[in-house]
mmCIF file of C-alpha atoms in Angstrom:
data_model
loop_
_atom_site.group_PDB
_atom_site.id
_atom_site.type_symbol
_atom_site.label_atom_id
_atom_site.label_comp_id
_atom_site.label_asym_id
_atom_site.label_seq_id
_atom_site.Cartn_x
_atom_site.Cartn_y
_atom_site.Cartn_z
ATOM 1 C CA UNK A 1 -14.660 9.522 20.454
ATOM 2 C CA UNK A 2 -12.881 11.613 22.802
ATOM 3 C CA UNK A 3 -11.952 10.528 26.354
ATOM 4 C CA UNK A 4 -12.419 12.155 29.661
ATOM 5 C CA UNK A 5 -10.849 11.148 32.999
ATOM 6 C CA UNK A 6 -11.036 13.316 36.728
ATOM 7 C CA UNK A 7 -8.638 15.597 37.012
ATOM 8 C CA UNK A 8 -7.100 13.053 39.310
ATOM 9 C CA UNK A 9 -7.698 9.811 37.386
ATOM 10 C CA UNK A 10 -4.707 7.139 37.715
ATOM 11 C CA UNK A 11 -2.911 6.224 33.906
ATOM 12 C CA UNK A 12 -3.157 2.681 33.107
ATOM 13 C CA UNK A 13 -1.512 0.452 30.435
ATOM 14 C CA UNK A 14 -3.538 -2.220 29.047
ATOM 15 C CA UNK A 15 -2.481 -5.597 26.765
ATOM 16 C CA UNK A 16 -4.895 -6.968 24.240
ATOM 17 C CA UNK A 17 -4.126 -10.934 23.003
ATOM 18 C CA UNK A 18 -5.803 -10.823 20.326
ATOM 19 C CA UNK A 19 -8.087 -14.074 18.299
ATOM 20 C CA UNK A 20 -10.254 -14.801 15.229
ATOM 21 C CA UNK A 21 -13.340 -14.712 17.671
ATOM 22 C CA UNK A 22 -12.384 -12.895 20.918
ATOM 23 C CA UNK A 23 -9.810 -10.473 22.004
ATOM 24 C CA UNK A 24 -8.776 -11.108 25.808
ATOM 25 C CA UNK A 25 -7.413 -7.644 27.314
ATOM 26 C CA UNK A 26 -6.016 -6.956 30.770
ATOM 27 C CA UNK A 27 -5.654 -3.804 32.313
ATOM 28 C CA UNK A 28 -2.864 -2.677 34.827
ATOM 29 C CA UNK A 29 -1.148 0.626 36.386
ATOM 30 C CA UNK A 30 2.192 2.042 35.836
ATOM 31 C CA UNK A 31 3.539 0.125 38.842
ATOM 32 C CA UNK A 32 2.246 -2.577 37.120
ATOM 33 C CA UNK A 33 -0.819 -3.936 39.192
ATOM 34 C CA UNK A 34 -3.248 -6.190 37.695
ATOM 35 C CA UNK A 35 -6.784 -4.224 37.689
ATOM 36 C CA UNK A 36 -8.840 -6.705 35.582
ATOM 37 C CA UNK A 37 -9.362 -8.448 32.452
ATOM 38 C CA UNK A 38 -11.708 -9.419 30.281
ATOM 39 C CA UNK A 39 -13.009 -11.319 26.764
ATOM 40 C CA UNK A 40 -14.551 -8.723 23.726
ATOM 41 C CA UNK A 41 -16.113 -10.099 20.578
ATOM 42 C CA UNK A 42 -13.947 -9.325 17.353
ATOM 43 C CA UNK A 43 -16.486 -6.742 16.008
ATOM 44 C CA UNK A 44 -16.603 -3.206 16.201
ATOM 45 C CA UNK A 45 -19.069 -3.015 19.076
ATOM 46 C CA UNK A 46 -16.793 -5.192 20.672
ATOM 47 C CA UNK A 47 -13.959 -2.702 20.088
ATOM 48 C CA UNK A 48 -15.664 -0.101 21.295
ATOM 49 C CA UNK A 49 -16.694 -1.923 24.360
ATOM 50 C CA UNK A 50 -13.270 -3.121 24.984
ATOM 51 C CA UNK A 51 -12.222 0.640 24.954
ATOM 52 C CA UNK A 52 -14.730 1.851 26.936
ATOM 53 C CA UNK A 53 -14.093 -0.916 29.745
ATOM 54 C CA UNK A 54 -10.337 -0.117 30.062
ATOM 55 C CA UNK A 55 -11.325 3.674 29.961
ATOM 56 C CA UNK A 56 -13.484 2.883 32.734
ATOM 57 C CA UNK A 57 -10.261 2.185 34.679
ATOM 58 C CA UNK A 58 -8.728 5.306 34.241
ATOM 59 C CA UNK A 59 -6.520 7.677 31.701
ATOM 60 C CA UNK A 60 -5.220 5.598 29.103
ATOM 61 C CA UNK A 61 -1.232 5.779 28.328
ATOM 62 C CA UNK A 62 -0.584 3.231 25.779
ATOM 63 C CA UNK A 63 -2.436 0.103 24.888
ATOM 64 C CA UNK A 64 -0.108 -2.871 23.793
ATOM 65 C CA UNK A 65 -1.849 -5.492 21.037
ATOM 66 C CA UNK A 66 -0.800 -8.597 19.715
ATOM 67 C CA UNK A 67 -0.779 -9.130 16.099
ATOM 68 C CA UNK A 68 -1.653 -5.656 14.626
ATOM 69 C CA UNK A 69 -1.139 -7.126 11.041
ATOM 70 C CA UNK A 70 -3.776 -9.707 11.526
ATOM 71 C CA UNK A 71 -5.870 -10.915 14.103
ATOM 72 C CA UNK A 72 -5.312 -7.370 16.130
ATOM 73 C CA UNK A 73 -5.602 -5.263 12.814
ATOM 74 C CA UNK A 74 -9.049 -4.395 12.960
ATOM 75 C CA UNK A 75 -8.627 -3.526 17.027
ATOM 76 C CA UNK A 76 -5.482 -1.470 16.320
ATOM 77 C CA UNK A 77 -7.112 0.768 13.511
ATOM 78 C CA UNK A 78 -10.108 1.465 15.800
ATOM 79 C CA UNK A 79 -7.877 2.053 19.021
ATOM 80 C CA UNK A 80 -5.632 4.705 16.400
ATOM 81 C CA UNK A 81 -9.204 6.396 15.082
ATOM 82 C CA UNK A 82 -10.003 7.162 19.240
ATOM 83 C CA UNK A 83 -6.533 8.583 19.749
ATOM 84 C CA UNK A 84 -4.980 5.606 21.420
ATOM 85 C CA UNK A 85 -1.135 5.258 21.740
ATOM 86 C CA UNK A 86 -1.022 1.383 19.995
ATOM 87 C CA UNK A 87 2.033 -0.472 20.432
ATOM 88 C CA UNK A 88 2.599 -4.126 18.945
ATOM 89 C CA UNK A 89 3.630 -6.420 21.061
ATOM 90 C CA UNK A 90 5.357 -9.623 19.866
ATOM 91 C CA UNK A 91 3.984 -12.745 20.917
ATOM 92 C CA UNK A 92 5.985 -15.057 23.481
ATOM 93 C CA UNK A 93 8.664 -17.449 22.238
ATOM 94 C CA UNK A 94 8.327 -20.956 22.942
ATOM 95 C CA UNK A 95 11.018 -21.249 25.713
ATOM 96 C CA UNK A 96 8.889 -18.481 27.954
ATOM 97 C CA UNK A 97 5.784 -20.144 27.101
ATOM 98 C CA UNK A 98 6.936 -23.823 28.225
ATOM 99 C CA UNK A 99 8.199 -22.491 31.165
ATOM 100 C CA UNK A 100 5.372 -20.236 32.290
ATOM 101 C CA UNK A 101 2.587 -22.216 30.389
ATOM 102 C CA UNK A 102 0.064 -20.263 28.082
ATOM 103 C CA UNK A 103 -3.822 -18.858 28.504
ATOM 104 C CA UNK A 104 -5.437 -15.767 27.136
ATOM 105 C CA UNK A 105 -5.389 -14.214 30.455
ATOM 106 C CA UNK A 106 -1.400 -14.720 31.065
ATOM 107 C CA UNK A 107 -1.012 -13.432 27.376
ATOM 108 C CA UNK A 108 -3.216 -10.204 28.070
ATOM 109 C CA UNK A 109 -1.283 -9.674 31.237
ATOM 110 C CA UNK A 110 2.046 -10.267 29.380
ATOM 111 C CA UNK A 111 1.299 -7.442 26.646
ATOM 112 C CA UNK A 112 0.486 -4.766 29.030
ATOM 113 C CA UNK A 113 3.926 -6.068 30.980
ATOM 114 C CA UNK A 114 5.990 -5.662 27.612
ATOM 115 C CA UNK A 115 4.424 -2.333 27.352
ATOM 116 C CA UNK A 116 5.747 -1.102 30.568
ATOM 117 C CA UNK A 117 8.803 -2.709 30.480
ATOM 118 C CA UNK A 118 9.580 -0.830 27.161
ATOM 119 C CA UNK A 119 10.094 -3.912 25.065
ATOM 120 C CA UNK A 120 7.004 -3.288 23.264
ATOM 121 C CA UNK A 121 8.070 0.022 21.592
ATOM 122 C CA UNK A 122 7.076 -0.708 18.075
ATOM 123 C CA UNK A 123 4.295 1.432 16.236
ATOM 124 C CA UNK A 124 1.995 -0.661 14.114
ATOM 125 C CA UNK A 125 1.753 -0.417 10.537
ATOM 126 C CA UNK A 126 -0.888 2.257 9.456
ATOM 127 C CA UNK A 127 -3.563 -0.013 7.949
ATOM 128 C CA UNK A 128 -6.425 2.545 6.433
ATOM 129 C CA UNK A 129 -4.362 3.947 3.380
ATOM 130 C CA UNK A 130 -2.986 2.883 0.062
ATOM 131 C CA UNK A 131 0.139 0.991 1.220
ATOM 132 C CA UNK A 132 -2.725 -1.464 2.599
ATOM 133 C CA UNK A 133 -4.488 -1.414 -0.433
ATOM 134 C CA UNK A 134 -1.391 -2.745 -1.998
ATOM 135 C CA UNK A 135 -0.663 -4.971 0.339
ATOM 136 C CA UNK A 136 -3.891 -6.975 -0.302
ATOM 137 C CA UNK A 137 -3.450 -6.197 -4.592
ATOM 138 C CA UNK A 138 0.024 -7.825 -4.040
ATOM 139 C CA UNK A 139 -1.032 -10.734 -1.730
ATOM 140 C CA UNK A 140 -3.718 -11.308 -4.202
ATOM 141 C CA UNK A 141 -1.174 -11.699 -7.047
ATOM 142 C CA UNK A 142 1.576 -13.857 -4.637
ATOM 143 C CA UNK A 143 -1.394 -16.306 -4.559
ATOM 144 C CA UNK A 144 -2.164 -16.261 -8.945
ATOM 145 C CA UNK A 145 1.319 -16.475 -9.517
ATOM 146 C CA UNK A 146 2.075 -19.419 -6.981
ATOM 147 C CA UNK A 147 -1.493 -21.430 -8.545
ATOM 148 C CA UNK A 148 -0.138 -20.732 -12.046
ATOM 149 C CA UNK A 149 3.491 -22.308 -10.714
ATOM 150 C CA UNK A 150 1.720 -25.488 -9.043
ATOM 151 C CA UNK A 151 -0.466 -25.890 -12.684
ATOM 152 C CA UNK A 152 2.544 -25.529 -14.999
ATOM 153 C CA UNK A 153 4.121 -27.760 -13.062
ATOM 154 C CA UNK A 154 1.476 -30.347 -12.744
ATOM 155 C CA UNK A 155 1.079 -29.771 -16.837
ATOM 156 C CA UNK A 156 4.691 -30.833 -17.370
ATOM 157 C CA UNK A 157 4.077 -33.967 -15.039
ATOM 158 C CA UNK A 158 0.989 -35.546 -17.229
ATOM 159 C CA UNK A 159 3.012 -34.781 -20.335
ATOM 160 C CA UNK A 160 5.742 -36.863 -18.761
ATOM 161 C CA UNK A 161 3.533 -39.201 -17.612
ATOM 162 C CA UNK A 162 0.647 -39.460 -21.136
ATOM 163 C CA UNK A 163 0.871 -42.493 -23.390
ATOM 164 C CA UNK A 164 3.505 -42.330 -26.006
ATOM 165 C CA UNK A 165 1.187 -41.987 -28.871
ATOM 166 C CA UNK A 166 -0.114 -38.329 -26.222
ATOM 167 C CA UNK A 167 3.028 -37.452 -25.670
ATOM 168 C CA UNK A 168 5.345 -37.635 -28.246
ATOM 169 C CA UNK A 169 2.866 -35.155 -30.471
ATOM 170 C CA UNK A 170 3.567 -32.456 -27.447
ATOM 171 C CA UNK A 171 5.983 -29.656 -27.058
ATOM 172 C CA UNK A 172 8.357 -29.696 -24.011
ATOM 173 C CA UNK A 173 8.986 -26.068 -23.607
ATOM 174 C CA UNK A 174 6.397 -24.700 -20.913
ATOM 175 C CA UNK A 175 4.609 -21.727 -23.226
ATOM 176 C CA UNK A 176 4.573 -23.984 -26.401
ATOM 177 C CA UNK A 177 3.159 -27.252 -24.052
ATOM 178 C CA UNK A 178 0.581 -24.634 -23.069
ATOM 179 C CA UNK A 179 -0.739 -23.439 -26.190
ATOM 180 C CA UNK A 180 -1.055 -27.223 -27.767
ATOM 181 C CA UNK A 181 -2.482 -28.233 -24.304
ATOM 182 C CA UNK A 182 -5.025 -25.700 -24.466
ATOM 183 C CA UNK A 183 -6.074 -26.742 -28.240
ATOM 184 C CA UNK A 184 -6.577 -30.536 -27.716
ATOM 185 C CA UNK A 185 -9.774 -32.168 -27.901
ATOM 186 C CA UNK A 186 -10.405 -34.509 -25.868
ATOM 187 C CA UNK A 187 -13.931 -37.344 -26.258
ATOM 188 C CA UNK A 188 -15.479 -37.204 -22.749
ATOM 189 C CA UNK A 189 -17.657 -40.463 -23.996
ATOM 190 C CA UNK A 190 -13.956 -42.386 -23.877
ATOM 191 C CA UNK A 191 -12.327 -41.287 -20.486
ATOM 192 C CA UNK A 192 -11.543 -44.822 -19.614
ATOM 193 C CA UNK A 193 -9.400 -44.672 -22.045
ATOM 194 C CA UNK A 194 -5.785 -42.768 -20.524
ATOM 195 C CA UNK A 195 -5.080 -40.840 -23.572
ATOM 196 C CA UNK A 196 -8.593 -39.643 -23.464
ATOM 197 C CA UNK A 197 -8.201 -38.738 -20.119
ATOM 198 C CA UNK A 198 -4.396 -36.888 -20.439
ATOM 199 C CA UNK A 199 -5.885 -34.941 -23.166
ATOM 200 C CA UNK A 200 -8.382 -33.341 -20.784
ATOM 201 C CA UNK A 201 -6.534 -33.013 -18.032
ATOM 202 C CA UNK A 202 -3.899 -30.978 -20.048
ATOM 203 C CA UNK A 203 -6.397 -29.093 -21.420
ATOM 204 C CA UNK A 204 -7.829 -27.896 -17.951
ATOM 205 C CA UNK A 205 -4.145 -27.353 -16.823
ATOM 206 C CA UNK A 206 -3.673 -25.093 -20.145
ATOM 207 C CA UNK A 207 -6.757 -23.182 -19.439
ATOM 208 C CA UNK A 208 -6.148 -22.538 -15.640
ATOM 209 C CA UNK A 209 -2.076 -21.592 -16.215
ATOM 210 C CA UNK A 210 -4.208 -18.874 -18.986
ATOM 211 C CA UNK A 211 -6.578 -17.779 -16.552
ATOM 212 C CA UNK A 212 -4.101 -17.423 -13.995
ATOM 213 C CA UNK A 213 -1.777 -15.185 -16.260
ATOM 214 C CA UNK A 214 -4.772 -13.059 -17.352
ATOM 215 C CA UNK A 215 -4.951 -12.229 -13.798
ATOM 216 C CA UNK A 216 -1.611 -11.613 -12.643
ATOM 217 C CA UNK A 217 -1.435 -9.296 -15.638
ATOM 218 C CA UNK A 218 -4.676 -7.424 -14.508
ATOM 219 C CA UNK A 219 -2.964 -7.230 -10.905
ATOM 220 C CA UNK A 220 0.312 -5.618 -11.973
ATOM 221 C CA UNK A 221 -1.314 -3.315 -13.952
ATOM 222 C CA UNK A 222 -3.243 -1.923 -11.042
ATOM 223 C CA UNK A 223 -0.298 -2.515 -8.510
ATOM 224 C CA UNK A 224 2.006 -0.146 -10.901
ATOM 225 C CA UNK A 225 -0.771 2.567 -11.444
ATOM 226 C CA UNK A 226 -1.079 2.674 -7.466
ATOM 227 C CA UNK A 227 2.310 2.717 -6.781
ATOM 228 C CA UNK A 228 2.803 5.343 -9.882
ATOM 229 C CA UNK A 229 0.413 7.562 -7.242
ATOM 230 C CA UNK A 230 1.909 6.354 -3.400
ATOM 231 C CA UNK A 231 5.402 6.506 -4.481
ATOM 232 C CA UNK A 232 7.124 7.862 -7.957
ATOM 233 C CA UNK A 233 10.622 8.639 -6.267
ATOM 234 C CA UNK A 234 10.512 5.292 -5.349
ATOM 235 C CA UNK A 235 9.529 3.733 -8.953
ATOM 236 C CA UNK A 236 11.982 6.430 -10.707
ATOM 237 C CA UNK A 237 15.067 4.818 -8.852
ATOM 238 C CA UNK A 238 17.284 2.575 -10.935
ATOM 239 C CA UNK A 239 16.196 -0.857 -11.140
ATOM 240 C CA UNK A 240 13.079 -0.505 -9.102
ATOM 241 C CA UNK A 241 10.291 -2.053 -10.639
ATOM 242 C CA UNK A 242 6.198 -1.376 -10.075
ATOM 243 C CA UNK A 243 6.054 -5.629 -7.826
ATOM 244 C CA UNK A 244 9.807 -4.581 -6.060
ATOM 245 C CA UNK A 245 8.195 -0.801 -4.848
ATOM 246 C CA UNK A 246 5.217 -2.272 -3.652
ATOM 247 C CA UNK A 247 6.809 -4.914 -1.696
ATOM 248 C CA UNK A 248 9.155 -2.572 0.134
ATOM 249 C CA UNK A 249 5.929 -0.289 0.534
ATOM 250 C CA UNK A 250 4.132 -2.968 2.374
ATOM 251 C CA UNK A 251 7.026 -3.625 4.060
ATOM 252 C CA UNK A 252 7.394 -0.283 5.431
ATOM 253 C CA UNK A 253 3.618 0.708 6.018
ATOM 254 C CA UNK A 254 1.943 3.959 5.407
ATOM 255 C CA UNK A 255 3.149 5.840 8.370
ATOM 256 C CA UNK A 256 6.828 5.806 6.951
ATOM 257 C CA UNK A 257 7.722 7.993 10.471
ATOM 258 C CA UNK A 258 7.869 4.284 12.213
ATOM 259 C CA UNK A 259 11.127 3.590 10.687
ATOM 260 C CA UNK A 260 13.668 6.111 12.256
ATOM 261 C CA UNK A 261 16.589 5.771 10.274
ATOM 262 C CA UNK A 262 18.179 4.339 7.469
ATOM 263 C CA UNK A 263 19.683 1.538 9.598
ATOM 264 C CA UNK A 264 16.127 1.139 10.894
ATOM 265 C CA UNK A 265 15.336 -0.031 7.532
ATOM 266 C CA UNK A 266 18.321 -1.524 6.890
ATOM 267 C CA UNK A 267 17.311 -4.097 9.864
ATOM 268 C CA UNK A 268 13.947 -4.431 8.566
ATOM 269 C CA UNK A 269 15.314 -5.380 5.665
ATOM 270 C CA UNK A 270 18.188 -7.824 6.478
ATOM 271 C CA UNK A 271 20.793 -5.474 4.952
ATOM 272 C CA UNK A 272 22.358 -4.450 8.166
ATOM 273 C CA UNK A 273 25.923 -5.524 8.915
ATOM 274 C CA UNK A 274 26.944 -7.663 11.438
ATOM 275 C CA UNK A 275 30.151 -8.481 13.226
ATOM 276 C CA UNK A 276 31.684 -12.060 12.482
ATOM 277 C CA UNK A 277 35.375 -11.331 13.254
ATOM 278 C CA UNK A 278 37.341 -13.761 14.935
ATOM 279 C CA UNK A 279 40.890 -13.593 16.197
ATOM 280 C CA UNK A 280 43.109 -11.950 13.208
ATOM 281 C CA UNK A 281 40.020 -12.132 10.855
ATOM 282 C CA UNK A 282 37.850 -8.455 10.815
ATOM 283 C CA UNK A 283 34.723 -9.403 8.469
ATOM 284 C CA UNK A 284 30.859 -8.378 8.321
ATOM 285 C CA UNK A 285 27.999 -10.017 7.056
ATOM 286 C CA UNK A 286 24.290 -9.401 6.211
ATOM 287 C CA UNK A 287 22.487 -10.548 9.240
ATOM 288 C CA UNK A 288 19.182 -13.238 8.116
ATOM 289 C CA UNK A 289 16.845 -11.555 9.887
ATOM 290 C CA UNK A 290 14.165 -9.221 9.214
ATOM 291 C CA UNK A 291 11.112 -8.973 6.212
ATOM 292 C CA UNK A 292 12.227 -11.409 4.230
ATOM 293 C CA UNK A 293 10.202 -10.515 0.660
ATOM 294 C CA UNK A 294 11.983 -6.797 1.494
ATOM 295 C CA UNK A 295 15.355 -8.381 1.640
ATOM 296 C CA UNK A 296 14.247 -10.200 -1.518
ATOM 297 C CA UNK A 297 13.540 -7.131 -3.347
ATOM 298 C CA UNK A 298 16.564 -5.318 -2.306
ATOM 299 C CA UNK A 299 18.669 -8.257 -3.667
ATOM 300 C CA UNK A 300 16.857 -7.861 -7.190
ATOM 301 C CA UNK A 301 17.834 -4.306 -7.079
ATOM 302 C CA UNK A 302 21.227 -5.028 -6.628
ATOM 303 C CA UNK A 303 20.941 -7.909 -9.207
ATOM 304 C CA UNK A 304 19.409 -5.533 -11.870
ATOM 305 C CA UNK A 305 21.938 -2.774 -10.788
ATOM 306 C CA UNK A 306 24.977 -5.679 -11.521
ATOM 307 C CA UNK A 307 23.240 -6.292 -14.850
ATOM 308 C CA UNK A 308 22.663 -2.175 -16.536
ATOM 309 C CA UNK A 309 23.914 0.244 -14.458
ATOM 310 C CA UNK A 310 27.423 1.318 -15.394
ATOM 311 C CA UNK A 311 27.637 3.082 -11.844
ATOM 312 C CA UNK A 312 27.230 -0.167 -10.083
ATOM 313 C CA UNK A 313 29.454 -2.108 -12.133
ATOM 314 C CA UNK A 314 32.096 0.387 -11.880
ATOM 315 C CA UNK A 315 31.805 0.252 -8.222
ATOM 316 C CA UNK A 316 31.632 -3.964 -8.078
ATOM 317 C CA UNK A 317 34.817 -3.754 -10.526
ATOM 318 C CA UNK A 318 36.949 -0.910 -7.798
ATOM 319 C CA UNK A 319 36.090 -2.999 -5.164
ATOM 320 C CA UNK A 320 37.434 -6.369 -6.775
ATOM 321 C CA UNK A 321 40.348 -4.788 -7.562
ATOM 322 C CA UNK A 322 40.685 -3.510 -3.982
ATOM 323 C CA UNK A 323 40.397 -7.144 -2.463
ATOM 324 C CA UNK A 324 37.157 -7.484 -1.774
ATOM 325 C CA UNK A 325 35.408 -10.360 -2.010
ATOM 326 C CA UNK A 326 32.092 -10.303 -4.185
ATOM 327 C CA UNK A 327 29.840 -11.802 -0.974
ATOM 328 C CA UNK A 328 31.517 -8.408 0.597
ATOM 329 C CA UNK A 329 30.262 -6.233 -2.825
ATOM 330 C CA UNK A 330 27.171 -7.571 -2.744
ATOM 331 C CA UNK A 331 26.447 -7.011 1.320
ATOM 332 C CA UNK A 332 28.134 -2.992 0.785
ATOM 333 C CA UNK A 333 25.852 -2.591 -2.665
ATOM 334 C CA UNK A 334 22.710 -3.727 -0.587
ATOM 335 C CA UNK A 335 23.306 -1.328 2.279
ATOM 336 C CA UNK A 336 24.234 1.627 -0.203
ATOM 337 C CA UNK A 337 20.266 0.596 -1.726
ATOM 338 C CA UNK A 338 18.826 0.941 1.213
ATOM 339 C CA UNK A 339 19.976 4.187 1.675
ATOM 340 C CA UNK A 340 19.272 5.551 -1.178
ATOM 341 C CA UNK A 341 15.560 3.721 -0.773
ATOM 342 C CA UNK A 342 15.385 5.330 2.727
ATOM 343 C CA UNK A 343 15.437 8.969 1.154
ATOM 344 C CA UNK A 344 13.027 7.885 -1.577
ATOM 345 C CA UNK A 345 10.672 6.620 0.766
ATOM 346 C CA UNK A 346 10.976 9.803 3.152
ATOM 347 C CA UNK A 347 10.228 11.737 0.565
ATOM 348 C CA UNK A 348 7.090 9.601 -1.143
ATOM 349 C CA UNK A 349 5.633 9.080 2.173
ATOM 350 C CA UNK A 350 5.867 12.263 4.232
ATOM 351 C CA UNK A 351 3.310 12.252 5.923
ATOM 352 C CA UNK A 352 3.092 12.906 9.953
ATOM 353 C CA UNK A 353 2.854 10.454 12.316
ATOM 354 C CA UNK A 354 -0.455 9.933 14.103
#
């Protein structure tokens, strides 16, 4: 769709608070007077409409939209398609919303007032390419791996917990309990009976924690072909892994040209230094902040790093014998990661920004 304004038409800003059912949007100008606002169905007619009735106000500058990675991700992606500027907005923090109370309206009329302001200067996350498709591979396998977690766990507790005569026939280590778990045979006609009744329960246990694994096996096999395609700088880098790429992938988004700089990423990371001197004492730290399954997966690259690469194990042993403290090693190693990540990235996921 392509829009049209008078030669003359006024530029307005609009904010979008976005919902599972409705998206409430408000419209203002660039002195910041309220024009109107209005409800839209989450649907894409109701995208459309919500478009066309803030078009109907004049020449669209920038439209500001609350949760772009969920609730406003479908409205973002269509807003993108038409050409629209799309900014996220953050939602408000508890302290401004006890003090100025909380409605759709005041939230739609917020977002288009962060727009303006320039606090709302982030560019969503490009949600129609593969990055997203690994996102929801990834999320899919977060969710097998923590159900195979809870059942292993929950196997371990009725083999604690089975009558001697159960118990003392089973294996404690977690893969052995699993296989004899999985073999027992249990008599359904005597589940009154609590042996009876451990023996099935293990076996179900055994059976899901198999299932499970058969899955997260299929998933990582089509996470590392996909990230093979989206990103082989990326994957060639030492101690980057097929699950660690795709997680910094996600992290990033598909339109890479978001993140200016390498201390861009470093802060979406939580690798970024920050001041904690005090008096005679000149010190940084990592600050705790940012995507916190990124900063997880830059701390396994450093881990892995620590563990095989001579390079970084030169470096950690230099530094020691320089002074430094290994908290210190660790927080320099992570930044010197993330830039080396930053040019991998640039480089996988050149693409221009639209």
């Amino acid at each position: 769709m392509v829009l049209t304004a008078p030669p003359l038409a006024r530029a307005v800003v609009a904010g979008v608070d976005t919902h599972l059912d409705t998206h409430h949007a408000a419209v203002v100008t660039l002195t910041g007077e309220l024009l109107a606002d209005a409800a839209f169905p989450v649907s894409s007619a109701g995208y459309q409409a919500l478009l066309d009735w803030v078009a109907g106000y004049g020449l669209i500058d920038r439209m500001g939209v609350e949760l772009t990675g969920s609730y406003g991700a479908g409205l973002a992606r269509h807003l993108r398609a038409a050409g629209v500027t799309v900014l996220e907005v953050n939602t408000a923090d508890r302290a401004t919303r006890a003090r100025r109370g909380k409605d759709d309206r005041t939230d739609a009329i917020a977002a288009a007032g962060k727009v303006l302001a320039g606090s709302a200067s982030a560019i969503p996350k490009d949600t129609t390419g593969p990055v997203e498709s690994l996102r929801l591979l990834h999320s899919a396998r977060e969710s097998a791996v923590k159900s195979r977690t809870q059942a292993l766990n929950e196997l371990q507790a009725v083999r604690t917990t089975a009558p001697a005569s159960l118990r003392e026939t089973l294996p404690t280590t977690t893969g052995a309990l699993v296989t004899a778990a999985a073999r027992l045979r249990p008599d359904t006609a005597r589940l009154d009976e609590p042996e009876q009744a451990a023996k099935l329960a293990l076996r179900r246990l055994a059976t899901r924690a198999r299932q499970l694994t058969e899955e997260i096996d299929a998933a990582e096999s089509d996470i590392a072909a996909l990230v093979q395609a989206v990103a082989p700088t990326l994957l060639a880098a030492t101690g980057v892994g097929p699950i660690t790429a795709a997680i910094l992938l996600v992290a990033v988004g598909e339109n890479f040209a978001r993140i200016r700089s390498e201390s861009a990423l470093a802060r979406l990371t939580g690798t970024a230094p920050i001041p904690v001197s005090s008096g005679k004492t000149h010190r940084h730290r990592l600050h705790r902040g940012g995507n916190r399954q990124a900063n997880r997966a830059i701390h396994t690259i450093a881990l892995t790093r620590l563990a095989h690469d001579p390079r970084t194990r030169a470096y950690r042993d230099r530094r020691l014998g320089e002074g430094l403290s290994k908290r210190d090693i660790m927080r320099s190693l992570k930044r010197a990661i993330v830039r080396e990540i930053f040019r991998n990235l640039r480089t996988d996921l050149a693409h221009p920004e639209t």
